[in-house]
Amino acid sequence: MLFRSTVTTPPGVTSVRLAKYYPYTLGMFDRFRSSLVGHPFVQEQVIGRSVQSRDIVMHTLTDPTVPDAGKERVWVHAAVHPSETPANFAAEGLIGWLTGGSSEAQALLGRAIVNVVTMANPDGVALGNYRTTSTSVNLEMQWASPYTSTVPEIVALRSTIEQFMGTAAAPGANPISMLLNLHASHNETYPFHFVHEATYPTAGVTAEVRALED
């Protein structure tokens, strides 16, 4: 079947990109950020800036009426690959649920600190890139040698994570107990876990999940 469409471009535009995925745009994220302003359980922090000087934003969610001592910390960053927009929507949905006022969410925020970076690659989003930053860097590959990476997006994530963890001599007050790096796949009929190791670990997922992946 043949489909035809017409695209009218603004003056000066010489190229057009067509996305193969449902977008999660900078405007959508800005509107979401605005909706969280003033929420008593949410704090926003700019933890760094991208190569093109866009904010890398982290939202911290917890119940401030409960002392932080003893709280578990959960870290989530999403969509280092700009096309993997279900990860953005999942991160936004998580924040939405945590701030929705349910008794379950309030109970969780009474015993946890949740840090969420919904848009880890804002330049890639702005440019409509599929997997890379404005300088054609695949951020996921940078985690192979994170301490030598000078890519601003990785430095922002790594430095913040290190700040929370502290050192062996001076551990953080609320170190990260769970770290989630959210991705998404297209046209997959089953979930999968990408493991940053040369060989498949003997632990980390259930036997049933591993059997499906194998």
Coordinates of N, CA and C in Angstrom, one line a residue:
M1 N 0.9 -1.2 0.0 CA 0.0 0.0 0.0 C 0.9 1.2 0.0
L2 N 0.6 2.2 -0.8 CA 1.4 3.4 -0.9 C 0.7 4.6 -0.1
F3 N 1.5 5.2 0.7 CA 1.1 6.4 1.4 C 1.8 7.6 0.9
R4 N 1.1 8.7 0.8 CA 1.7 10.0 0.4 C 1.4 11.0 1.5
S5 N 2.4 11.9 1.7 CA 2.2 12.9 2.6 C 3.0 14.2 2.2
T6 N 2.6 15.3 2.7 CA 3.3 16.6 2.3 C 3.8 17.2 3.6
V7 N 5.1 17.6 3.6 CA 5.7 18.3 4.7 C 6.1 19.7 4.3
T8 N 5.6 20.7 5.0 CA 6.0 22.1 4.7 C 7.1 22.5 5.7
T9 N 8.2 22.9 5.2 CA 9.4 23.2 6.1 C 9.5 24.7 6.3
P10 N 10.0 25.2 7.4 CA 10.2 26.6 7.6 C 11.3 27.1 6.7
P11 N 11.3 28.4 6.5 CA 12.4 29.0 5.6 C 13.7 28.7 6.2
G12 N 14.7 28.3 5.3 CA 16.0 28.0 5.7 C 16.3 26.5 6.1
V13 N 15.2 25.8 6.3 CA 15.4 24.3 6.6 C 15.8 23.6 5.3
T14 N 16.9 22.8 5.4 CA 17.4 22.1 4.2 C 17.3 20.6 4.4
S15 N 16.9 20.1 5.5 CA 16.8 18.7 5.7 C 15.7 18.4 6.7
V16 N 15.2 17.1 6.5 CA 14.1 16.7 7.4 C 14.4 15.3 7.9
R17 N 14.2 15.0 9.1 CA 14.4 13.6 9.7 C 13.0 13.1 10.0
L18 N 12.8 11.8 9.7 CA 11.6 11.1 10.1 C 11.9 10.1 11.2
A19 N 11.2 10.2 12.3 CA 11.5 9.3 13.4 C 10.7 8.0 13.2
K20 N 11.3 6.9 13.6 CA 10.6 5.6 13.5 C 10.0 5.2 14.9
Y21 N 10.1 6.2 15.8 CA 9.6 5.9 17.2 C 8.7 7.0 17.7
Y22 N 7.9 6.7 18.6 CA 7.0 7.8 19.2 C 7.9 8.7 20.0
P23 N 7.9 10.0 19.8 CA 8.9 10.9 20.5 C 8.5 11.2 21.9
Y24 N 9.6 11.5 22.7 CA 9.5 12.1 23.9 C 10.3 13.4 23.8
T25 N 9.7 14.5 23.7 CA 10.4 15.8 23.3 C 10.9 16.6 24.5
L26 N 11.7 17.6 24.2 CA 12.2 18.5 25.3 C 11.0 19.3 25.8
G27 N 10.0 19.7 24.9 CA 8.8 20.4 25.4 C 8.0 19.5 26.3
M28 N 7.9 18.3 26.0 CA 7.1 17.4 26.9 C 7.8 17.3 28.3
F29 N 9.1 17.2 28.3 CA 9.8 17.1 29.6 C 9.7 18.4 30.4
D30 N 9.8 19.5 29.7 CA 9.7 20.8 30.3 C 8.3 21.0 31.0
R31 N 7.3 20.6 30.3 CA 5.9 20.7 30.9 C 5.8 19.8 32.1
F32 N 6.4 18.6 32.0 CA 6.4 17.7 33.2 C 7.2 18.3 34.3
R33 N 8.3 18.9 34.1 CA 9.1 19.5 35.1 C 8.2 20.6 35.8
S34 N 7.5 21.4 35.0 CA 6.7 22.5 35.5 C 5.6 21.9 36.4
S35 N 5.1 20.8 36.1 CA 4.0 20.2 36.9 C 4.4 19.8 38.3
L36 N 5.7 19.6 38.4 CA 6.3 19.1 39.7 C 6.7 20.3 40.7
V37 N 6.8 21.5 40.1 CA 7.2 22.6 40.9 C 6.3 22.8 42.1
G38 N 6.9 22.9 43.3 CA 6.1 23.1 44.5 C 5.6 21.9 45.2
H39 N 5.8 20.7 44.6 CA 5.3 19.5 45.2 C 6.2 19.2 46.5
P40 N 5.6 19.0 47.6 CA 6.4 18.9 48.8 C 7.3 17.7 48.9
F41 N 7.1 16.7 48.0 CA 7.9 15.5 48.1 C 9.0 15.5 47.0
V42 N 9.1 16.6 46.2 CA 10.0 16.6 45.0 C 10.9 17.8 45.1
Q43 N 12.2 17.5 44.8 CA 13.2 18.5 44.6 C 13.9 18.3 43.3
E44 N 14.0 19.4 42.5 CA 14.7 19.3 41.3 C 16.1 19.9 41.4
Q45 N 17.1 19.2 40.7 CA 18.5 19.7 40.8 C 19.1 19.5 39.4
V46 N 19.8 20.5 38.9 CA 20.6 20.3 37.7 C 21.9 19.8 38.0
I47 N 22.2 18.5 37.6 CA 23.4 17.9 38.0 C 24.6 18.0 37.0
G48 N 24.3 18.6 35.9 CA 25.3 18.9 34.9 C 24.7 19.5 33.7
R49 N 25.5 19.7 32.7 CA 25.0 20.2 31.4 C 25.6 19.5 30.3
S50 N 24.8 19.3 29.2 CA 25.3 18.5 28.1 C 26.3 19.3 27.3
V51 N 26.8 18.7 26.2 CA 27.8 19.4 25.3 C 27.2 20.7 24.8
Q52 N 25.9 20.7 24.5 CA 25.3 21.9 24.0 C 24.6 22.7 25.1
S53 N 25.0 22.5 26.3 CA 24.6 23.3 27.5 C 23.2 23.2 27.8
R54 N 22.6 22.0 27.6 CA 21.2 21.7 28.1 C 21.3 21.1 29.5
D55 N 20.3 21.4 30.3 CA 20.3 20.9 31.7 C 20.2 19.4 31.7
I56 N 20.9 18.7 32.6 CA 20.7 17.3 32.9 C 20.1 17.4 34.3
V57 N 18.8 17.0 34.3 CA 18.0 17.2 35.5 C 17.7 16.0 36.3
M58 N 17.9 16.1 37.6 CA 17.5 15.0 38.5 C 16.4 15.4 39.4
H59 N 15.4 14.6 39.6 CA 14.4 14.8 40.6 C 14.6 13.9 41.7
T60 N 14.6 14.4 42.9 CA 14.7 13.6 44.1 C 13.4 13.6 44.9
L61 N 12.9 12.4 45.1 CA 11.6 12.2 45.8 C 11.7 11.5 47.1
T62 N 11.2 12.1 48.1 CA 11.1 11.4 49.4 C 10.2 12.2 50.3
D63 N 9.8 11.7 51.4 CA 8.9 12.4 52.4 C 9.8 13.2 53.3
P64 N 9.8 14.5 53.2 CA 10.7 15.3 54.0 C 10.3 15.3 55.5
T65 N 9.1 14.9 55.8 CA 8.7 14.9 57.2 C 9.3 13.7 58.0
V66 N 9.9 12.8 57.2 CA 10.6 11.6 57.8 C 12.1 11.8 57.7
P67 N 12.8 11.7 58.8 CA 14.3 11.8 58.7 C 14.9 10.9 57.7
D68 N 16.0 11.3 57.0 CA 16.6 10.5 55.9 C 17.4 9.4 56.5
A69 N 17.7 9.4 57.8 CA 18.5 8.4 58.4 C 17.9 7.0 58.2
G70 N 18.6 6.1 57.6 CA 18.1 4.7 57.4 C 17.3 4.5 56.2
K71 N 17.0 5.6 55.4 CA 16.3 5.4 54.2 C 17.1 4.7 53.1
E72 N 16.5 3.9 52.3 CA 17.2 3.2 51.2 C 17.1 4.2 50.0
R73 N 18.2 4.2 49.2 CA 18.2 5.1 48.0 C 18.1 4.3 46.7
V74 N 17.2 4.7 45.8 CA 17.0 4.1 44.5 C 17.4 5.1 43.5
W75 N 18.2 4.8 42.5 CA 18.6 5.6 41.4 C 18.1 5.1 40.1
V76 N 17.5 6.0 39.3 CA 17.0 5.7 38.0 C 17.4 6.7 37.0
H77 N 18.1 6.3 35.9 CA 18.3 7.2 34.8 C 17.8 6.5 33.5
A78 N 17.3 7.3 32.6 CA 16.5 6.8 31.5 C 17.0 7.3 30.2
A79 N 16.9 6.4 29.2 CA 17.0 6.8 27.8 C 18.3 7.5 27.4
V80 N 19.4 6.9 27.8 CA 20.7 7.5 27.2 C 20.7 7.4 25.7
H81 N 19.8 6.4 25.2 CA 19.6 6.4 23.7 C 18.3 7.1 23.5
P82 N 18.3 8.2 22.7 CA 17.1 9.1 22.6 C 15.9 8.4 22.0
S83 N 16.1 7.4 21.2 CA 15.0 6.7 20.5 C 14.2 5.8 21.4
E84 N 14.8 5.5 22.6 CA 14.2 4.5 23.5 C 13.2 5.2 24.4
T85 N 12.3 5.9 23.8 CA 11.4 6.7 24.5 C 10.5 6.0 25.5
P86 N 10.1 4.7 25.4 CA 9.4 4.1 26.5 C 10.1 4.3 27.8
A87 N 11.4 4.4 27.8 CA 12.1 4.5 29.1 C 11.8 5.9 29.7
N88 N 11.7 6.9 28.9 CA 11.3 8.3 29.4 C 9.9 8.2 30.0
F89 N 9.0 7.6 29.3 CA 7.6 7.5 29.8 C 7.5 6.7 31.0
A90 N 8.4 5.6 31.1 CA 8.4 4.8 32.4 C 8.9 5.7 33.5
A91 N 10.0 6.4 33.3 CA 10.5 7.3 34.4 C 9.5 8.3 34.8
E92 N 8.8 9.0 33.8 CA 7.8 10.0 34.1 C 6.7 9.3 34.9
G93 N 6.3 8.1 34.4 CA 5.2 7.4 35.1 C 5.5 7.1 36.6
L94 N 6.8 6.7 36.8 CA 7.2 6.4 38.1 C 7.1 7.6 39.0
I95 N 7.6 8.7 38.5 CA 7.5 10.0 39.3 C 6.0 10.3 39.6
G96 N 5.2 10.2 38.5 CA 3.8 10.5 38.6 C 3.1 9.6 39.7
W97 N 3.5 8.3 39.7 CA 2.9 7.4 40.7 C 3.4 7.8 42.1
L98 N 4.7 8.1 42.3 CA 5.2 8.5 43.6 C 4.6 9.8 44.1
T99 N 4.2 10.7 43.2 CA 3.7 11.9 43.7 C 2.1 12.0 43.7
G100 N 1.5 10.8 43.4 CA 0.1 10.8 43.2 C -0.7 10.7 44.4
G101 N -0.1 10.6 45.6 CA -0.8 10.6 46.8 C -1.4 9.3 47.4
S102 N -1.1 8.2 46.7 CA -1.6 6.9 47.2 C -0.9 6.6 48.5
S103 N -1.6 5.8 49.3 CA -1.0 5.4 50.6 C 0.3 4.5 50.4
E104 N 0.3 3.7 49.3 CA 1.5 2.9 49.0 C 2.7 3.8 48.6
A105 N 2.4 4.8 47.8 CA 3.5 5.7 47.4 C 4.0 6.5 48.6
Q106 N 3.1 7.0 49.4 CA 3.6 7.8 50.6 C 4.4 6.9 51.5
A107 N 3.9 5.7 51.7 CA 4.7 4.8 52.6 C 6.1 4.5 52.1
L108 N 6.2 4.3 50.7 CA 7.5 4.1 50.2 C 8.4 5.3 50.3
L109 N 7.9 6.5 50.1 CA 8.7 7.7 50.2 C 9.0 8.0 51.7
G110 N 8.4 7.3 52.6 CA 8.7 7.5 54.0 C 9.9 6.7 54.4
R111 N 10.3 5.7 53.5 CA 11.5 4.9 53.8 C 12.5 4.8 52.7
A112 N 12.3 5.6 51.7 CA 13.2 5.6 50.5 C 13.4 7.0 50.0
I113 N 14.6 7.2 49.4 CA 14.9 8.4 48.6 C 15.1 7.9 47.2
V114 N 14.3 8.5 46.2 CA 14.3 8.0 44.8 C 14.8 9.2 44.0
N115 N 15.9 8.9 43.3 CA 16.5 9.9 42.4 C 16.3 9.5 40.9
V116 N 15.7 10.4 40.1 CA 15.3 10.0 38.8 C 15.8 11.0 37.8
V117 N 16.6 10.6 36.8 CA 17.1 11.4 35.7 C 16.3 10.9 34.5
T118 N 15.2 11.6 34.2 CA 14.3 11.2 33.1 C 14.9 11.3 31.8
M119 N 15.8 12.3 31.5 CA 16.3 12.6 30.2 C 17.8 12.7 30.3
A120 N 18.5 11.6 30.2 CA 20.0 11.6 30.4 C 20.8 12.1 29.2
N121 N 20.1 12.3 28.0 CA 20.8 12.7 26.8 C 19.9 13.8 26.1
P122 N 19.8 14.9 26.7 CA 19.0 16.0 26.1 C 19.4 16.4 24.7
D123 N 20.7 16.5 24.4 CA 21.1 16.9 23.1 C 20.6 15.9 22.0
G124 N 20.8 14.6 22.3 CA 20.3 13.6 21.4 C 18.8 13.8 21.1
V125 N 18.1 14.1 22.2 CA 16.6 14.3 22.0 C 16.4 15.5 21.1
A126 N 17.1 16.6 21.4 CA 16.8 17.8 20.6 C 17.2 17.7 19.2
L127 N 18.2 16.8 18.9 CA 18.6 16.7 17.5 C 17.9 15.5 16.8
G128 N 17.1 14.8 17.5 CA 16.4 13.6 16.9 C 17.3 12.5 16.6
N129 N 18.4 12.4 17.4 CA 19.3 11.2 17.2 C 18.7 9.9 17.6
Y130 N 19.2 8.8 17.1 CA 18.6 7.5 17.4 C 19.3 7.0 18.7
R131 N 20.6 7.0 18.7 CA 21.3 6.4 19.9 C 22.4 7.3 20.4
T132 N 22.7 8.4 19.9 CA 23.9 9.1 20.2 C 23.7 10.6 20.7
T133 N 24.7 11.2 21.2 CA 24.7 12.6 21.7 C 24.9 13.5 20.5
S134 N 25.1 14.8 20.8 CA 25.3 15.8 19.7 C 26.7 15.6 19.1
T135 N 27.6 14.9 19.8 CA 28.9 14.6 19.2 C 29.1 13.2 18.8
S136 N 27.9 12.5 18.5 CA 27.9 11.2 18.0 C 28.5 10.1 19.0
V137 N 28.4 10.4 20.2 CA 28.9 9.4 21.3 C 27.7 8.6 21.8
N138 N 27.9 7.3 21.8 CA 26.9 6.4 22.4 C 27.3 6.3 23.9
L139 N 26.4 7.0 24.7 CA 26.7 7.1 26.1 C 26.8 5.7 26.8
E140 N 26.1 4.8 26.4 CA 26.1 3.5 27.0 C 27.5 2.8 27.0
M141 N 28.2 3.0 25.8 CA 29.5 2.5 25.7 C 30.5 3.1 26.6
Q142 N 30.2 4.3 27.1 CA 31.1 5.0 27.9 C 31.3 4.4 29.3
W143 N 30.3 3.6 29.7 CA 30.3 2.9 31.0 C 31.4 1.8 31.0
A144 N 31.9 1.5 29.9 CA 33.0 0.5 29.9 C 34.2 1.0 30.6
S145 N 34.4 2.4 30.5 CA 35.6 3.0 31.2 C 35.1 4.4 31.8
P146 N 34.2 4.3 32.7 CA 33.5 5.6 33.2 C 34.4 6.6 33.8
Y147 N 35.5 6.1 34.4 CA 36.4 7.0 35.2 C 37.3 7.8 34.3
T148 N 37.4 7.4 33.0 CA 38.3 8.1 32.1 C 37.4 8.9 31.1
S149 N 36.1 8.8 31.2 CA 35.2 9.5 30.3 C 35.2 11.0 30.6
T150 N 35.3 11.8 29.5 CA 35.2 13.2 29.7 C 33.9 13.7 29.1
V151 N 33.0 12.8 28.7 CA 31.7 13.2 28.1 C 30.9 13.8 29.2
P152 N 30.4 15.1 29.0 CA 29.7 15.8 30.1 C 28.5 15.0 30.7
E153 N 27.7 14.3 29.8 CA 26.6 13.6 30.3 C 27.0 12.5 31.2
I154 N 28.0 11.8 30.9 CA 28.5 10.7 31.7 C 29.1 11.2 33.0
V155 N 29.9 12.3 32.9 CA 30.5 12.9 34.1 C 29.4 13.4 35.1
A156 N 28.3 13.9 34.6 CA 27.2 14.3 35.5 C 26.6 13.2 36.2
L157 N 26.3 12.1 35.5 CA 25.7 10.9 36.1 C 26.7 10.3 37.1
R158 N 27.9 10.0 36.6 CA 28.9 9.3 37.4 C 29.2 10.1 38.7
S159 N 29.4 11.4 38.6 CA 29.8 12.2 39.7 C 28.7 12.2 40.8
T160 N 27.4 12.3 40.3 CA 26.3 12.3 41.3 C 26.2 10.9 42.0
I161 N 26.4 9.9 41.2 CA 26.3 8.5 41.8 C 27.4 8.4 42.8
E162 N 28.7 8.8 42.5 CA 29.8 8.7 43.4 C 29.5 9.6 44.7
Q163 N 28.9 10.7 44.5 CA 28.6 11.5 45.7 C 27.7 10.8 46.6
F164 N 26.7 10.1 46.1 CA 25.8 9.4 47.0 C 26.5 8.2 47.6
M165 N 27.4 7.5 46.9 CA 28.0 6.3 47.4 C 29.1 6.6 48.4
G166 N 29.8 7.7 48.2 CA 31.0 8.0 49.1 C 32.1 7.1 48.8
T167 N 32.9 6.8 49.8 CA 34.1 6.0 49.7 C 34.1 4.9 50.7
A168 N 35.0 4.0 50.7 CA 35.1 3.0 51.7 C 35.4 3.6 53.0
A169 N 36.2 4.6 53.0 CA 36.6 5.3 54.3 C 35.5 6.2 54.8
A170 N 34.7 6.8 53.8 CA 33.7 7.7 54.2 C 32.4 7.4 53.4
P171 N 31.7 6.4 53.7 CA 30.5 6.0 52.9 C 29.5 7.0 53.0
G172 N 28.6 7.1 51.9 CA 27.5 8.1 51.9 C 26.5 7.7 53.0
A173 N 25.8 8.7 53.4 CA 24.8 8.5 54.5 C 23.7 7.6 54.0
N174 N 23.3 7.8 52.7 CA 22.2 7.0 52.1 C 22.7 6.5 50.8
P175 N 23.6 5.5 50.8 CA 24.1 5.0 49.5 C 23.0 4.3 48.6
I176 N 23.3 4.2 47.4 CA 22.4 3.6 46.4 C 22.2 2.1 46.7
S177 N 21.0 1.7 46.9 CA 20.7 0.2 47.1 C 20.3 -0.4 45.8
M178 N 19.7 0.3 45.0 CA 19.2 -0.2 43.7 C 19.5 0.9 42.6
L179 N 20.1 0.5 41.5 CA 20.4 1.4 40.4 C 19.8 0.8 39.1
L180 N 18.9 1.6 38.5 CA 18.2 1.2 37.3 C 18.6 2.1 36.1
N181 N 19.1 1.5 35.1 CA 19.4 2.2 33.8 C 18.4 1.8 32.8
L182 N 17.4 2.6 32.6 CA 16.2 2.2 31.8 C 16.5 2.4 30.3
H183 N 16.3 1.3 29.5 CA 16.3 1.3 28.1 C 15.0 0.8 27.6
A184 N 14.9 0.7 26.3 CA 13.7 0.1 25.7 C 14.1 -0.4 24.3
S185 N 13.3 -1.4 23.9 CA 13.5 -2.0 22.6 C 12.3 -1.9 21.7
H186 N 12.5 -2.0 20.4 CA 11.4 -2.0 19.5 C 11.1 -3.3 18.8
N187 N 9.9 -3.7 18.7 CA 9.5 -4.9 18.0 C 10.0 -6.2 18.8
E188 N 10.2 -6.1 20.1 CA 10.6 -7.2 20.8 C 9.4 -7.9 21.4
T189 N 9.3 -9.2 21.5 CA 8.2 -9.9 22.0 C 8.4 -10.3 23.4
Y190 N 9.6 -10.0 24.0 CA 9.8 -10.4 25.4 C 10.8 -9.4 26.0
P191 N 10.8 -9.2 27.3 CA 11.8 -8.3 27.9 C 13.1 -9.0 28.0
F192 N 14.2 -8.1 28.0 CA 15.5 -8.7 28.1 C 16.3 -7.8 29.0
H193 N 17.4 -8.4 29.6 CA 18.3 -7.6 30.4 C 19.7 -7.6 29.8
F194 N 20.2 -6.4 29.6 CA 21.6 -6.3 29.1 C 22.5 -6.2 30.3
V195 N 23.5 -7.1 30.3 CA 24.4 -7.2 31.4 C 25.8 -6.7 31.0
H196 N 26.4 -5.8 31.7 CA 27.7 -5.2 31.3 C 28.8 -6.1 31.8
E197 N 28.8 -7.3 31.4 CA 29.9 -8.2 31.7 C 30.2 -9.1 30.5
A198 N 31.4 -9.6 30.5 CA 31.8 -10.4 29.3 C 31.0 -11.7 29.2
T199 N 30.6 -12.3 30.4 CA 29.9 -13.5 30.5 C 28.6 -13.3 31.3
Y200 N 27.7 -14.1 31.0 CA 26.4 -14.0 31.7 C 26.6 -14.3 33.2
P201 N 26.1 -13.5 34.1 CA 26.3 -13.7 35.5 C 25.5 -15.0 36.0
T202 N 26.0 -15.5 37.0 CA 25.3 -16.7 37.6 C 24.1 -16.3 38.5
A203 N 24.0 -15.0 38.8 CA 22.9 -14.5 39.6 C 22.5 -13.1 39.0
G204 N 21.3 -12.7 39.4 CA 20.9 -11.4 39.0 C 19.5 -11.4 38.4
V205 N 19.2 -12.5 37.7 CA 17.8 -12.7 37.2 C 17.4 -14.1 37.6
T206 N 16.1 -14.3 37.6 CA 15.6 -15.6 37.9 C 15.9 -16.6 36.8
A207 N 15.8 -17.9 37.2 CA 16.1 -19.0 36.2 C 15.1 -18.9 35.1
E208 N 13.9 -18.5 35.4 CA 12.8 -18.5 34.3 C 13.1 -17.4 33.3
V209 N 13.6 -16.2 33.8 CA 13.9 -15.1 32.9 C 15.2 -15.5 32.1
R210 N 16.1 -16.1 32.7 CA 17.3 -16.5 32.0 C 17.0 -17.5 30.9
A211 N 16.1 -18.4 31.2 CA 15.7 -19.4 30.2 C 15.1 -18.8 29.0
L212 N 14.2 -17.8 29.2 CA 13.6 -17.0 28.1 C 14.6 -16.3 27.3
E213 N 15.6 -15.7 28.0 CA 16.6 -14.9 27.3 C 17.5 -15.8 26.5
D214 N 17.9 -17.0 27.0 CA 18.7 -17.9 26.3 C 18.0 -18.5 25.1

